[in-house]
Each structure stands twice: as C-alpha cells, then as structure tokens.
mmCIF file of C-alpha atoms in Angstrom:
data_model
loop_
_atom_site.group_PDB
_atom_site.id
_atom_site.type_symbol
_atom_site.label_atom_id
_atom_site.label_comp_id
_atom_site.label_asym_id
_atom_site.label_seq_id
_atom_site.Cartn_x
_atom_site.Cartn_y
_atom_site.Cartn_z
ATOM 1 C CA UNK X 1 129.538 141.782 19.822
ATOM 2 C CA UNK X 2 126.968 144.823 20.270
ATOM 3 C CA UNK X 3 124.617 144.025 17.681
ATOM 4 C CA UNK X 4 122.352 146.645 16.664
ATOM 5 C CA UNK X 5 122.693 150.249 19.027
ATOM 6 C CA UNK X 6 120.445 152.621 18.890
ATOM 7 C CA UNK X 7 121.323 156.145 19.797
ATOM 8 C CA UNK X 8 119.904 157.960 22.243
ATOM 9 C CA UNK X 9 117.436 156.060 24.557
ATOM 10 C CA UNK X 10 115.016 158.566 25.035
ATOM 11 C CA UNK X 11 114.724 161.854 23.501
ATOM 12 C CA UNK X 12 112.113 164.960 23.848
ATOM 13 C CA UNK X 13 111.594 167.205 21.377
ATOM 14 C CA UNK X 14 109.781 170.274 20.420
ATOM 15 C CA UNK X 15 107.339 170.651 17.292
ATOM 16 C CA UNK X 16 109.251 171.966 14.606
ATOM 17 C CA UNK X 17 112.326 170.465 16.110
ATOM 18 C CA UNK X 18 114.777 168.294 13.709
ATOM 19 C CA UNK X 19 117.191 165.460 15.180
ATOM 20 C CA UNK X 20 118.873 162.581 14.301
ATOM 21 C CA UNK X 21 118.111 159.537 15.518
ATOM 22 C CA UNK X 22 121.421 156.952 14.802
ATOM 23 C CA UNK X 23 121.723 152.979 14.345
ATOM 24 C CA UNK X 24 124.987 151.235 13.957
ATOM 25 C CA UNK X 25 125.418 147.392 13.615
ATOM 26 C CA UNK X 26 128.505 145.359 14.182
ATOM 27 C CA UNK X 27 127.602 142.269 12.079
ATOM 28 C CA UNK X 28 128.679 143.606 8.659
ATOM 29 C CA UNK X 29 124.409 143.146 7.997
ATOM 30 C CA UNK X 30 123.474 144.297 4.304
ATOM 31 C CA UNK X 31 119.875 144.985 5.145
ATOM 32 C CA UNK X 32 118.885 147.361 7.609
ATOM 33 C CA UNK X 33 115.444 149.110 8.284
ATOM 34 C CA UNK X 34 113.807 151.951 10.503
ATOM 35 C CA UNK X 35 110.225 150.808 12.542
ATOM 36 C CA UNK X 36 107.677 152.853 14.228
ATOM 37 C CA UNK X 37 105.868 151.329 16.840
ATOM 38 C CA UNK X 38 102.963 153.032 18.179
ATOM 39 C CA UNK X 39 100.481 151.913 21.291
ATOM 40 C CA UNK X 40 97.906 149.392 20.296
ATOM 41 C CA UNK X 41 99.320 149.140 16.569
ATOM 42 C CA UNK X 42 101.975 146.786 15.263
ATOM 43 C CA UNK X 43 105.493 147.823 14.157
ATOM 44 C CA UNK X 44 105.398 149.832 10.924
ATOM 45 C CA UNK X 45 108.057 150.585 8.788
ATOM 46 C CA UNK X 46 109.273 154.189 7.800
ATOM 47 C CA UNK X 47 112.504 153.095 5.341
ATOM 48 C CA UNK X 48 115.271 150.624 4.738
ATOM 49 C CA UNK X 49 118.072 149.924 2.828
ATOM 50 C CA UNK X 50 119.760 146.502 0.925
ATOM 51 C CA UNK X 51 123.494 148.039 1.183
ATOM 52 C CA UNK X 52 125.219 151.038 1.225
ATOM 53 C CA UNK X 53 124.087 153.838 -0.905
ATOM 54 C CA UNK X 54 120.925 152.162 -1.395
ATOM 55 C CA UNK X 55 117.896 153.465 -0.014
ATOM 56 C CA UNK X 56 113.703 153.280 -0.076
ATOM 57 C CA UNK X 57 110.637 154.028 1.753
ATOM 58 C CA UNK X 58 108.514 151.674 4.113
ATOM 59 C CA UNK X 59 105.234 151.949 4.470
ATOM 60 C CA UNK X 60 105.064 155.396 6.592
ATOM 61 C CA UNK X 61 108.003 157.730 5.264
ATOM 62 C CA UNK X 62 106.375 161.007 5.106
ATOM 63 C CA UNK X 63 108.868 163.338 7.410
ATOM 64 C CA UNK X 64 111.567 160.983 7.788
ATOM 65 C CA UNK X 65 114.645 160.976 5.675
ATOM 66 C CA UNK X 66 117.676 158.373 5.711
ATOM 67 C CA UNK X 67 121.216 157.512 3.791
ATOM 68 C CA UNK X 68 123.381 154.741 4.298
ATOM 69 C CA UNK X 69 126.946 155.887 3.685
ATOM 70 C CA UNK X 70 128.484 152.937 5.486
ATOM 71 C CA UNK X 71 127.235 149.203 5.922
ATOM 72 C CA UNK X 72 127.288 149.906 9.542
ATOM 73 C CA UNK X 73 125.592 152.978 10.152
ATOM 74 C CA UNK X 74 121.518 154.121 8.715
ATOM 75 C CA UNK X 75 120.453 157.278 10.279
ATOM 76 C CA UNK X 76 117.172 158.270 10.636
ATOM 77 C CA UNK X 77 116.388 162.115 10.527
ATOM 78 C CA UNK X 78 113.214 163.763 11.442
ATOM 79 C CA UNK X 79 112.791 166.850 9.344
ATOM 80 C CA UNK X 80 110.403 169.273 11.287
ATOM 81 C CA UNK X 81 109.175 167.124 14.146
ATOM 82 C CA UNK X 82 105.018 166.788 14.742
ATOM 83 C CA UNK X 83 103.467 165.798 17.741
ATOM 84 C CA UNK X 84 102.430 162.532 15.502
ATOM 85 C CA UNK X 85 105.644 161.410 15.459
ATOM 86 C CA UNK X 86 105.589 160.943 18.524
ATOM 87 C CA UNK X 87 106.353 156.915 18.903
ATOM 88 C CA UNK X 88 109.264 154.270 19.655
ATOM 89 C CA UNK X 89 111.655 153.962 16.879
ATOM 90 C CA UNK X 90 112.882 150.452 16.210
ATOM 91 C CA UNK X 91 116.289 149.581 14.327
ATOM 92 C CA UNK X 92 116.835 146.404 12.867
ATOM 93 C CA UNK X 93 119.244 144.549 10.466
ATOM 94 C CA UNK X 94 119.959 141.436 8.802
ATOM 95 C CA UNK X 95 122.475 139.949 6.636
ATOM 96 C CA UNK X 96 120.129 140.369 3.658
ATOM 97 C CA UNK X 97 116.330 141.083 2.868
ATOM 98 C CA UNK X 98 116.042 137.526 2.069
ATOM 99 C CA UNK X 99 112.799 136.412 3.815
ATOM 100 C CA UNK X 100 114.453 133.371 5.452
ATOM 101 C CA UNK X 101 116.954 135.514 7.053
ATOM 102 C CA UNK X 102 116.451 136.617 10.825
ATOM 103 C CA UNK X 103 116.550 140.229 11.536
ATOM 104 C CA UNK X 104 118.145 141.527 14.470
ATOM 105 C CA UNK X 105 116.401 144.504 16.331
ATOM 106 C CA UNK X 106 117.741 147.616 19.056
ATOM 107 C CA UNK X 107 116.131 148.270 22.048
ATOM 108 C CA UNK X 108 114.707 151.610 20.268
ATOM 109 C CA UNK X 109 114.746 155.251 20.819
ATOM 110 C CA UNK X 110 111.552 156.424 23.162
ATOM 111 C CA UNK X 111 110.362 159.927 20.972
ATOM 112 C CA UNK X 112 108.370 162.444 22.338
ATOM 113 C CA UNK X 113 107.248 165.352 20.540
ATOM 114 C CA UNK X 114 105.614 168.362 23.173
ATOM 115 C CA UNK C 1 99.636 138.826 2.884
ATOM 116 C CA UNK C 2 98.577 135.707 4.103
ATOM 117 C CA UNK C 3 97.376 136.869 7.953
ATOM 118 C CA UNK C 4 97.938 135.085 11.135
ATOM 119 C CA UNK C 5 95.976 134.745 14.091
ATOM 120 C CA UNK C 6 96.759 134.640 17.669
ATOM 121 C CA UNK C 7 95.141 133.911 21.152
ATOM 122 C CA UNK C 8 95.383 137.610 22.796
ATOM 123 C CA UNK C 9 96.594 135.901 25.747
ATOM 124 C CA UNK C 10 97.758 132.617 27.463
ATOM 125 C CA UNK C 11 99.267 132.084 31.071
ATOM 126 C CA UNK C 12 102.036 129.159 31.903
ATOM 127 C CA UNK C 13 103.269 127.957 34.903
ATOM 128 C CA UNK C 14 107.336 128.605 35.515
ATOM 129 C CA UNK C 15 109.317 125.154 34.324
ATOM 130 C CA UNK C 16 106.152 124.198 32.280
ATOM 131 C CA UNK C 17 106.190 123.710 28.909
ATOM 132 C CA UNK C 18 103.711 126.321 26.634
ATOM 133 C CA UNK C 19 102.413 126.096 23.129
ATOM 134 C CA UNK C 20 101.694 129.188 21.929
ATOM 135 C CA UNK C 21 98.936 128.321 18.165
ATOM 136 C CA UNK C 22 99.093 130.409 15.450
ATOM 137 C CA UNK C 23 96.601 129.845 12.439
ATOM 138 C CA UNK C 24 97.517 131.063 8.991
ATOM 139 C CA UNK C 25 94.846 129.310 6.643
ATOM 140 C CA UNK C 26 95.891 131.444 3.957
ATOM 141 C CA UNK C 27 99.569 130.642 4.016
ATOM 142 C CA UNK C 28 101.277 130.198 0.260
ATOM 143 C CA UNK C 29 103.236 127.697 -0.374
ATOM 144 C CA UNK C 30 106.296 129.937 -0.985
ATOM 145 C CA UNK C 31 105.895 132.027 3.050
ATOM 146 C CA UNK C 32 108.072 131.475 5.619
ATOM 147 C CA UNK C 33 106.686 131.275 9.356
ATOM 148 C CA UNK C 34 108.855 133.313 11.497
ATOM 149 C CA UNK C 35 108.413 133.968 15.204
ATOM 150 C CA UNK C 36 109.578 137.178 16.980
ATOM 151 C CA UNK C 37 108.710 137.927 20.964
ATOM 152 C CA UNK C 38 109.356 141.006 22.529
ATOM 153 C CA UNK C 39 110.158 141.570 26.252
ATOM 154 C CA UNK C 40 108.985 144.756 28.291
ATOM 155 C CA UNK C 41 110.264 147.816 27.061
ATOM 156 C CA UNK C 42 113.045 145.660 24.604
ATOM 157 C CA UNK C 43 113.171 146.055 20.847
ATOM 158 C CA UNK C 44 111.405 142.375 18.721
ATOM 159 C CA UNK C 45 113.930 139.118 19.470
ATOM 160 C CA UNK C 46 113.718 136.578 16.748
ATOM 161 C CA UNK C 47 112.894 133.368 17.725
ATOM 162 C CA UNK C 48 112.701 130.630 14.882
ATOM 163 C CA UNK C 49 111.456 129.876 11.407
ATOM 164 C CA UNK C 50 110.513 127.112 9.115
ATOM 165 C CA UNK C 51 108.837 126.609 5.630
ATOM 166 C CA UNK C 52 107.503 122.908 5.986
ATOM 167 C CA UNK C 53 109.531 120.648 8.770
ATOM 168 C CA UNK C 54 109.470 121.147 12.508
ATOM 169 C CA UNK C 55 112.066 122.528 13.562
ATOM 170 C CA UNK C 56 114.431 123.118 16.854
ATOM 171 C CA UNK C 57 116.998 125.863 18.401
ATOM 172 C CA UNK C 58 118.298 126.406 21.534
ATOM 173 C CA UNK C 59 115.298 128.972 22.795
ATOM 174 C CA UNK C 60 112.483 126.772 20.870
ATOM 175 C CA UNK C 61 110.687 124.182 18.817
ATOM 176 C CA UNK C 62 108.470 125.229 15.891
ATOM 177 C CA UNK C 63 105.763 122.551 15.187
ATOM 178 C CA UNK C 64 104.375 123.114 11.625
ATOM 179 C CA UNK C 65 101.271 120.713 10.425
ATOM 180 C CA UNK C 66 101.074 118.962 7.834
ATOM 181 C CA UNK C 67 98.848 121.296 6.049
ATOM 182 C CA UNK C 68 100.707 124.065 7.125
ATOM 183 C CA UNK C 69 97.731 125.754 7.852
ATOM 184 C CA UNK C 70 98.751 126.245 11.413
ATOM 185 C CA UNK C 71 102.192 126.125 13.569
ATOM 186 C CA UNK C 72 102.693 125.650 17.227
ATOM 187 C CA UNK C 73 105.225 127.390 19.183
ATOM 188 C CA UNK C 74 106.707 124.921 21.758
ATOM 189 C CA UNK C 75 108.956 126.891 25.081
ATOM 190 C CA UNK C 76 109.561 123.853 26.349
ATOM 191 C CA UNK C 77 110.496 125.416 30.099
ATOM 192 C CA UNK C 78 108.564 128.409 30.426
ATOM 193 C CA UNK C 79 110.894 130.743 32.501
ATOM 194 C CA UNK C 80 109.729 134.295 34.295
ATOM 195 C CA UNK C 81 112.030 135.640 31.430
ATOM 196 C CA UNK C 82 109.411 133.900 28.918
ATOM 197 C CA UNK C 83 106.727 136.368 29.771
ATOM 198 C CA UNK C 84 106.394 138.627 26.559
ATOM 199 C CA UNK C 85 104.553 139.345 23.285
ATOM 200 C CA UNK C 86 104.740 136.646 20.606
ATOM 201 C CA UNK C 87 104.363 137.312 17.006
ATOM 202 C CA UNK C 88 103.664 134.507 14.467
ATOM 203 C CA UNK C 89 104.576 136.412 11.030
ATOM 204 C CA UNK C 90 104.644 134.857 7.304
ATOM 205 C CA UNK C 91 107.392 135.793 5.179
ATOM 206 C CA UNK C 92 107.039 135.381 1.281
ATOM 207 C CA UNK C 93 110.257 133.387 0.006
ATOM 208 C CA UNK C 94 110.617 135.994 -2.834
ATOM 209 C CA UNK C 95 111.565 138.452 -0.019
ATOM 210 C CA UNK C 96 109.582 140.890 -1.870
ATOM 211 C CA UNK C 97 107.921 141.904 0.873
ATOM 212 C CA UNK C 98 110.150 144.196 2.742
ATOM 213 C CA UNK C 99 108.833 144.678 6.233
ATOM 214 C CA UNK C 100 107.778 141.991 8.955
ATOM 215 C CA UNK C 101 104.456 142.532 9.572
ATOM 216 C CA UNK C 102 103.488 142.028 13.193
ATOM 217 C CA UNK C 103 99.673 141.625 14.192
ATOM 218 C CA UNK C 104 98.660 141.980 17.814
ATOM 219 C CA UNK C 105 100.394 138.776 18.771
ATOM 220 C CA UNK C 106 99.763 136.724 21.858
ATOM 221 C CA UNK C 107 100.872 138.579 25.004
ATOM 222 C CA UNK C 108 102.684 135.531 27.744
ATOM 223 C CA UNK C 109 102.015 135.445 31.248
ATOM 224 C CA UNK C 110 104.371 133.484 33.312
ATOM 225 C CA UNK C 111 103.083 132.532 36.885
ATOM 226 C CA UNK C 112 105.932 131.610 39.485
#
C-alpha cells in the first residue's frame, strides 16, 4: 500500500517554465488537496478537490491549475513558473473533507525556480 | 478560526515520556483537535484527534480538559524517531473549512 506518491522529488525549473507536478493515491480517497509550504510559514493551500471532476481553489491559487479525471490521480500544473513559486509542494488525501477524517500527506516535490 | 498555541520548543530524554500543551481558548464547541508532526524533510504525519474524551492509538494519547480549552499530547516513549515538528490544529465539525491550518507548531528535540 503506497499511499500518497508524489512525482518527481526534486525539480528545477526556469522562469517562464511550465511542468507538471503529479499525485496519485492508492486508498480510493475522495478528497485530495495541493499545499505549499514555504520557510518560516505554515502549509498553505493552492487547490483541492471532493471527487472526481470536482475541483476549487485554496487559499493561494494564482498560477496553479488542477483537474481530477480519476479518484486516484490530481495533478498540479504550474502555468509560467516565477521565482515565487519557488517552495515544497505537499500532496495529501483523505477519504472525505469531513473534518474528523485524517488526511494522509506525500513526502512533497522540492521546486526551484532560477 | 479558533487559534492554537504552542511552546516553540521542548527537549525529552529517549524512553521518556513527553507532553507536548497546546492552548486553544477559543475552541467552539463543534472543532475537532487534530495533531499532525512532521519529520525532517517528510511530508505532515497525522497523529490523533478528539472532540471531547481522551483518547488513545498506537503512536499516542490525546489528553483533552475538561474545558477543552487546552489538550496535551502524551508520546509516552519518546524515541530518536520522535524528534519533529508538532502541530496542534482545530478542525470545525461542519468541515467547511477546507484546509488544515498549521501554526508554527512545537519543534521536538530528542536527547539520546
């Protein structure tokens, strides 16, 4: 049982650069969600989604898009990338957004924008 | 949101018990207190969550008082593997609020 993967470890990127960064989950999880977490600051999140098809924005969405196509998978894209951006990207899931439900996190993607 | 507040640091001995506080005078009666910890360069782990009782699980006990103004997480044999960040985090029942919102939590030093 893998949990939550995150896809790749560690990425550099260029300004003006797009990617993909991906998130699958094995536990057949209705909720899933995108963090940033940034030195000093607490985890903050970009988007998330209740189920398939089903989509909306965190609290810091601006040049980040996602879909959820399948109730495994909840990409996160980075449009034009910007120095700012610049962060470690946290994937987490749970079986649904119900507050007494435990979410399960990856060991996030390590961003850095030159 | 109800906040939280943590000690910015405690040390524990290896194989000692630790209580790590968390005060949340503002806590509703309809939040959930939920504890996360992350490791060294590791994604958030949860740990365990209650509304009113104390409750147990294999990695911890979570002491809530009687107020619930406050809760107490109990490690009750601190390993080196202990040593991480620990976030005390309130979670409305509604589940209207859709992130976890981590403060600066209280960062776990365990001496050998």
């Amino acid at each position: 049982n893998a949990g939550v993967t995150q896809t790749p470890k560690f990425q550099v990127l260029k300004t003006g650069q797009s990617m993909t960064l991906q998130c699958a989950q094995d536990m057949n999880h209705e909720y899933m969600s995108w963090y940033r977490q940034d030195p000093g600051m607490g985890l903050r999140l970009i988007h998330y989604s209740v189920g398939a098809g089903i989509t909306d924005q965190g609290e810091v969405p601006n040049g980040y898009n996602v879909s959820r196509s399948t109730t495994e998978d909840f990409p996160l894209r980075l449009l034009s990338a910007a120095p700012s951006q610049t962060s470690v990207y946290f994937c987490a899931s749970s079986y649904s957004a119900r507050s007494n439900q435990p979410q399960h996190f990856g060991d996030g993607t390590r961003l850095s924008i030159l | 949101d109800a906040k939280t507040t943590q000690p910015n640091s405690m040390e524990s001995n290896e194989e000692e018990p630790v209580h790590l506080p968390c005060n949340h005078s503002t806590i509703s009666g309809t939040d959930y207190i939920h504890w996360y910890r992350q490791l060294p360069s590791q994604g958030p782990e949860y740990v365990i969550h209650g509304l009113t009782s104390n409750v147990n699980n294999r990695m911890a006990s979570l002491a809530i008082a009687e107020d619930r103004k406050s809760s107490t997480l109990i490690l009750h044999r601190a390993t080196l593997r202990d040593a991480a960040v620990y976030y005390c985090i309130l979670r409305d029942i509604s589940g209207s609020a859709r992130q976890l919102t981590f403060g600066s939590g209280t960062q776990l030093t365990v001496l050998p």
